[in-house]
XYZ file of C-alpha atoms in Angstrom:
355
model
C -11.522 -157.269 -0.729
C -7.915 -158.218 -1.501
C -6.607 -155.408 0.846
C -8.945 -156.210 3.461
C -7.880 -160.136 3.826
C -4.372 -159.225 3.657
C -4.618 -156.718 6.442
C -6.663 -159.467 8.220
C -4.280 -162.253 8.189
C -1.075 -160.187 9.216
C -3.373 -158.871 11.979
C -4.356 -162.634 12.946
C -0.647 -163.784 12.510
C 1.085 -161.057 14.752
C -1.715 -161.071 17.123
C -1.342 -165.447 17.196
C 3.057 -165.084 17.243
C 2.674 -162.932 20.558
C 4.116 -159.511 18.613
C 1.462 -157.177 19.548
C 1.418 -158.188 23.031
C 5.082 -158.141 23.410
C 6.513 -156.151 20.977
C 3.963 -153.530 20.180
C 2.157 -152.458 22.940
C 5.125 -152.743 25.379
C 6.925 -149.998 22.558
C 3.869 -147.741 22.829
C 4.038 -147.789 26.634
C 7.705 -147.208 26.542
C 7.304 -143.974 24.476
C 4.160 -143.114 26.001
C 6.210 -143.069 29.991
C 9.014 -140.847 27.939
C 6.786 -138.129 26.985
C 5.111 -138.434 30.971
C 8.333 -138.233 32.135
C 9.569 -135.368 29.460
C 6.443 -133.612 30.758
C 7.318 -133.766 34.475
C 10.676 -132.604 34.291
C 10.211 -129.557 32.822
C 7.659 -129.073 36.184
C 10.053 -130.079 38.593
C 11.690 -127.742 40.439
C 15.240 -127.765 40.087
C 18.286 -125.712 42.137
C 18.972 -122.959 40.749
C 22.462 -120.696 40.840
C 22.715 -117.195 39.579
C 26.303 -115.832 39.392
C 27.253 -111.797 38.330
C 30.875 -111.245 37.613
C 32.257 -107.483 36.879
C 33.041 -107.147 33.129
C 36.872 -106.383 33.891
C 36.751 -109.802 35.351
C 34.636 -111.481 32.694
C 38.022 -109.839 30.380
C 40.327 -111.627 32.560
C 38.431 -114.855 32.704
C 38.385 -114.731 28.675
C 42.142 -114.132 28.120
C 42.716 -116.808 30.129
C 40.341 -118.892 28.163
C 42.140 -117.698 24.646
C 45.565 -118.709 26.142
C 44.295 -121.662 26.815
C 43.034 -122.065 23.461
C 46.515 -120.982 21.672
C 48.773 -123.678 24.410
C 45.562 -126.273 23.854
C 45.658 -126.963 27.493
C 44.533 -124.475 30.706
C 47.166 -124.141 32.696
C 46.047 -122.769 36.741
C 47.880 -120.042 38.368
C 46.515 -118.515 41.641
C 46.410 -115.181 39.800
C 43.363 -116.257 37.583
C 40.705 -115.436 40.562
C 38.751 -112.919 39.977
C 35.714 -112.242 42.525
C 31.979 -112.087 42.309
C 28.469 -112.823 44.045
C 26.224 -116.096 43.693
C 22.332 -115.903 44.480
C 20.880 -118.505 45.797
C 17.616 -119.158 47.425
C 17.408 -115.664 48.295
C 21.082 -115.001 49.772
C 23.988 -113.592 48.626
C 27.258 -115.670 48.390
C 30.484 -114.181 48.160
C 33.100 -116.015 46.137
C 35.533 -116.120 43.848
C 35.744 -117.890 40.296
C 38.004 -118.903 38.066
C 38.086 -121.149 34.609
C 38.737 -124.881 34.822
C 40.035 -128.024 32.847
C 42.658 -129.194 31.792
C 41.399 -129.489 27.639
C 39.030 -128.165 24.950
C 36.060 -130.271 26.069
C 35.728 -127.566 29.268
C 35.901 -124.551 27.225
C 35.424 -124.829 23.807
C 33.684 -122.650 20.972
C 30.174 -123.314 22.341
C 30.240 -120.947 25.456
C 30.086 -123.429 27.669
C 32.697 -123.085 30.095
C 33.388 -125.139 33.286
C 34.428 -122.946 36.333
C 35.725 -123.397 39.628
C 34.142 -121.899 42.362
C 35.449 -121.040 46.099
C 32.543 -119.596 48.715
C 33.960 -116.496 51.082
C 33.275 -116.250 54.806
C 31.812 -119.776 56.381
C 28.551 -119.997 54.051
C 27.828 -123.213 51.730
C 25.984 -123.730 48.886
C 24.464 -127.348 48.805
C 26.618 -128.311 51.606
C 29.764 -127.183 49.280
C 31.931 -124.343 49.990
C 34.616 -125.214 46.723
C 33.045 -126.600 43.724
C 32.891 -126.783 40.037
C 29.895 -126.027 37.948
C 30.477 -127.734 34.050
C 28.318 -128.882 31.053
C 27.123 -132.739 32.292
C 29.024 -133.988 29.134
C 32.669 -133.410 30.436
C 31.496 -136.194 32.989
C 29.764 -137.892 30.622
C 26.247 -136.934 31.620
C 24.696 -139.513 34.138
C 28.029 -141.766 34.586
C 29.607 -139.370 36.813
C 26.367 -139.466 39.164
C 25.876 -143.109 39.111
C 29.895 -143.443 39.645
C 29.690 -141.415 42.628
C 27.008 -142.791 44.346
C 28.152 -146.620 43.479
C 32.113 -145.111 45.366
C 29.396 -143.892 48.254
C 27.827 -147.324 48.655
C 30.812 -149.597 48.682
C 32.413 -147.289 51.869
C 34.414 -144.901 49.483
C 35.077 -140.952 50.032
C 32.562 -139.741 47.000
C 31.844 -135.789 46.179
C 28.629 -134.715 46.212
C 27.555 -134.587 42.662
C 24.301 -132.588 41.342
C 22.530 -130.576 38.940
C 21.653 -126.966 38.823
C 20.073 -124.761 36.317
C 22.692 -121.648 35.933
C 22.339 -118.090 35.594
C 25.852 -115.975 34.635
C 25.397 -111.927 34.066
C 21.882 -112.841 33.379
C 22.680 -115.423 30.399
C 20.680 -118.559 31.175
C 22.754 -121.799 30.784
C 21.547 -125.682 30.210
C 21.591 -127.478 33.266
C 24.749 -127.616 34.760
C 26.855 -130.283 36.732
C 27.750 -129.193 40.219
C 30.788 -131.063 41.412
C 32.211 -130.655 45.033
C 36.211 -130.171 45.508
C 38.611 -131.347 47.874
C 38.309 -129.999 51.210
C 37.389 -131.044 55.038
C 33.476 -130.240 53.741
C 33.727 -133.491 51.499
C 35.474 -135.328 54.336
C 33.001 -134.606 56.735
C 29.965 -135.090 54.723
C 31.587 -139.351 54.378
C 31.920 -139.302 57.811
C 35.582 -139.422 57.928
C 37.776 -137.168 60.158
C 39.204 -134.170 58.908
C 42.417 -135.243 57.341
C 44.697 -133.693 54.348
C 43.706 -135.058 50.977
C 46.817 -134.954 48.288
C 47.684 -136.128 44.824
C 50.751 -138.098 43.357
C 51.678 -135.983 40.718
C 51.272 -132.105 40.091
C 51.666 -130.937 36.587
C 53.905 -128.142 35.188
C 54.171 -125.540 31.962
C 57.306 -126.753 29.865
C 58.506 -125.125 26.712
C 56.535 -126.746 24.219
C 53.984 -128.534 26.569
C 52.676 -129.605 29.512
C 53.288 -132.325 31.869
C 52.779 -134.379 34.571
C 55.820 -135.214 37.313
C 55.745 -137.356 40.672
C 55.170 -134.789 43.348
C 53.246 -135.502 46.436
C 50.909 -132.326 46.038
C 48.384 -131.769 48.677
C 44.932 -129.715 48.532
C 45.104 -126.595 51.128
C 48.455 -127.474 52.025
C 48.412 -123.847 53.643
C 45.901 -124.505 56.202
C 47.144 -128.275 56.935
C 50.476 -126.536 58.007
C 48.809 -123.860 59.896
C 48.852 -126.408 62.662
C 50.484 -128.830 64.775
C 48.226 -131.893 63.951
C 47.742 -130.984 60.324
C 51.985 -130.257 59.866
C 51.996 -134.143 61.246
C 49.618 -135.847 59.186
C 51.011 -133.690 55.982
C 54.492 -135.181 57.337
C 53.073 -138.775 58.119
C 51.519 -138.910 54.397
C 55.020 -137.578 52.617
C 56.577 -140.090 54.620
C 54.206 -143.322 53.749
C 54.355 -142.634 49.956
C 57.877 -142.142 49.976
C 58.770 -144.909 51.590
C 56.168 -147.518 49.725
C 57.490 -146.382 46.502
C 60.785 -146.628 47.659
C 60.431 -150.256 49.001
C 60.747 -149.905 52.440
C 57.071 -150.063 53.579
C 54.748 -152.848 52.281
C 51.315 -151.922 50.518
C 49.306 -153.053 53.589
C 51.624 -150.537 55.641
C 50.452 -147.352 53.876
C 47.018 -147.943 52.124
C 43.674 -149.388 53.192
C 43.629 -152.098 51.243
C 40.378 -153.076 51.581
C 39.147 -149.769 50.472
C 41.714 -149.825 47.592
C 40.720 -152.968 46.649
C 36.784 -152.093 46.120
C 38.150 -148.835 44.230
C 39.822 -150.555 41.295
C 36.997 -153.177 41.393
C 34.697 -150.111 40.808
C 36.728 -149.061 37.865
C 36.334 -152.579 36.580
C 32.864 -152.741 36.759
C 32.483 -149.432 35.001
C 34.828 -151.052 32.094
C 37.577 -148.083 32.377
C 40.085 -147.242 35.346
C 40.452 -143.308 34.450
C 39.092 -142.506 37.897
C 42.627 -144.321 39.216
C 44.752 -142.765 36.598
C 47.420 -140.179 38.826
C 46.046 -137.099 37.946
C 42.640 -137.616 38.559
C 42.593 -139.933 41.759
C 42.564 -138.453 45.147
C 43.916 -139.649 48.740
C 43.012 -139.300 52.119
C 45.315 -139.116 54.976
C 42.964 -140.614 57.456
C 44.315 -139.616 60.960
C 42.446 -142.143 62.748
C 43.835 -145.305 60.724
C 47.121 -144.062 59.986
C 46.817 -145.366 56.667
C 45.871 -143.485 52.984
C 42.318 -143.981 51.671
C 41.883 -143.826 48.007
C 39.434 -141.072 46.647
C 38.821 -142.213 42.790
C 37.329 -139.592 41.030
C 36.890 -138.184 37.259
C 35.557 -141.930 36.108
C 33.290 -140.206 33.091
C 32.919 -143.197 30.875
C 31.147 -146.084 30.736
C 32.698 -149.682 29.002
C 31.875 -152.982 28.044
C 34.465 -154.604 30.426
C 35.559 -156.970 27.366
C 36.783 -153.878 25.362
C 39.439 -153.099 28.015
C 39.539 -155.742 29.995
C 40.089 -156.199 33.872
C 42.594 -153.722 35.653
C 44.379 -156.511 37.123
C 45.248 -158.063 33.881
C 46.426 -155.341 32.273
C 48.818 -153.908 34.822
C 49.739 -157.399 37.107
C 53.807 -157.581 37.060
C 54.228 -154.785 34.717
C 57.021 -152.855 36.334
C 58.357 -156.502 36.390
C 58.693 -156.687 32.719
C 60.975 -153.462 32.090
C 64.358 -152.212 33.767
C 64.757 -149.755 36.482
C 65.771 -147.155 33.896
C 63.019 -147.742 31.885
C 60.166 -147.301 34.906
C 61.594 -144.014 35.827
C 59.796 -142.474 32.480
C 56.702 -145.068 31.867
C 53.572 -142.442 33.327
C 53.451 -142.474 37.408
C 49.722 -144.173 36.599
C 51.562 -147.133 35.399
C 53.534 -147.572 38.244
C 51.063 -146.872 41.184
C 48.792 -149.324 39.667
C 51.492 -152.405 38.734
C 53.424 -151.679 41.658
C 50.179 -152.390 43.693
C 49.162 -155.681 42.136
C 52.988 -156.701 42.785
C 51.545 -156.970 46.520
C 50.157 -160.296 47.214
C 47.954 -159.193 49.734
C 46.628 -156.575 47.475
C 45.900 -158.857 44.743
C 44.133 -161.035 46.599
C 41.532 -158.671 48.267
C 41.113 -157.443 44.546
C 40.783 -161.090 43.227
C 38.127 -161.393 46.443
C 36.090 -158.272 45.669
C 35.555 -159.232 41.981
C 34.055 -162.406 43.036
């Protein structure tokens, strides 16, 4: 009898305070959707990408790997191509393949390997003819996705960015990430001219390590200077960098900055501004404009903005704040960024875009 009235008032008391209504049964729908949702999944068809590689080339791809391993970084030489033959939806794709990233977290102990991926002849895969197919968590699952298609809605040159289930000599892999690369397929799919896409650094073995140096390196370069208009806009770009950096052209002369301004925005509201840092951002020659798009890419995490704090803040009037000796070695990310918020009309589309 005891058991029976205590069960009956903390049923009348929870059911009188609301908790059942809002606490309980909204839980038990909650889980109850996951497992609908669970179920579906695994009944939706997914993309699918089958890959054979010849076991002298699956050799060359793993001494690559175990170099990598021994220097702790990958390092990229031209040399580490080796061919092979995707499947996919019935057809056979030429290509050739190759290990990629730059630390551990793309090929580590597990297996689970990211690759890069070049298509022969003039067939595509997913609209893609260079890719990269990695493990979701070395762009941090879902951010990557969302990232992308949040560049895509504010007007910014995004890669296509998927999933695929992945087959290699037969070995079944999770679900992979399918990432596109730079080339004129990702220009044309944002409905931008074709147009040379480049970085601001390039990185190089040393002795002991490897680093990162101010270079103006472009992707394709080969093909860009395989013709007249291409040789120009290659030229046009060298030139525009150059001479911002330099002094002699303002920020409003080289970049779009309204684009540029609604990239580092982006970064803001994601809490983290790795997708502006040198060696992962991209840029667009845009041979319509005449001016450099930005192409932010490799964002991966996701902040509290209070943790980091605002781009602006951290890097307004930096190269202000140290001598010309010093800026030479402070990380070309550093300097790109301040030197842009050092432009008043730069700051103030950024100061407009947050708002």
């Amino acid at each position: 009898l005891g058991y029976t009235a205590f069960v009956t008032c903390i049923t009348a008391y929870t059911v009188k305070n609301g908790y059942v209504g809002n606490v309980l049964i909204p839980a038990a729908k909650s889980n109850f959707n996951v497992l609908i949702n669970s179920s579906k999944s695994q009944l939706t068809p997914t993309e699918h990408i089958s890959i054979d590689i010849k076991y002298k080339n699956i050799l060359k791809l793993n001494k690559k790997r175990n170099e990598a391993v021994k220097n702790t970084y990958l390092i990229k030489e031209e040399s580490d191509w080796v061919p092979g033959i995707a499947s996919y939806k019935k057809e056979k794709y030429p290509l050739s393949i190759r290990l990629k990233g730059l630390l551990k977290n793309h090929w580590g102990n597990d297996g689970l390997w990211t690759y890069k991926i070049k298509l022969r002849g003039d067939k595509t895969i997913l609209g893609m003819k260079r890719f990269a197919i990695q493990h979701p968590r070395t762009r941090g699952y879902m951010n990557e996705w969302y990232f992308n298609k949040m560049s895509h809605y504010y007007g910014l040159i995004a890669p296509r960015f998927s999933f695929s289930s992945i087959t290699i000599n037969g070995k079944r892999y999770p679900i992979y990430a399918i990432e596109e690369n730079f080339d004129k397929y990702l220009i044309e799919n944002n409905s931008k001219k074709e147009g040379p896409i480049f970085m601001l650094v390039n990185r190089r073995k040393t002795k002991d390590y490897m680093e990162f140096y101010t270079d103006i390196s472009f992707h394709q370069k080969d093909y860009y200077q395989s013709y007249d208009e291409g040789k120009k806009l290659i030229r046009r770009a060298e030139r525009l960098i150059k001479s911002y950096f330099s002094g002699d052209l303002k920020a409003s002369e080289v970049f779009d900055l309204d684009l540029m301004a609604k990239a580092f925005v982006l970064t803001d509201l994601y809490g983290w501004d790795h997708a502006l840092h040198t060696h992962n951002i991209r840029f667009y020659m845009n041979p319509l404009t005449g001016l450099i798009e930005p192409i932010p890419f490799g964002q991966e995490e996701i902040y509290d903005a209070k943790i980091r704090g605002l781009v602006g803040e951290r890097f307004i009037n930096l190269s202000k704040h140290i001598n010309s000796k010093e800026l030479k070695s402070i990380p070309v990310t550093f300097h790109f960024i301040s030197k842009l918020f050092e432009d008043s009309e730069f700051s103030t589309k950024y100061i407009n875009k947050l708002e």
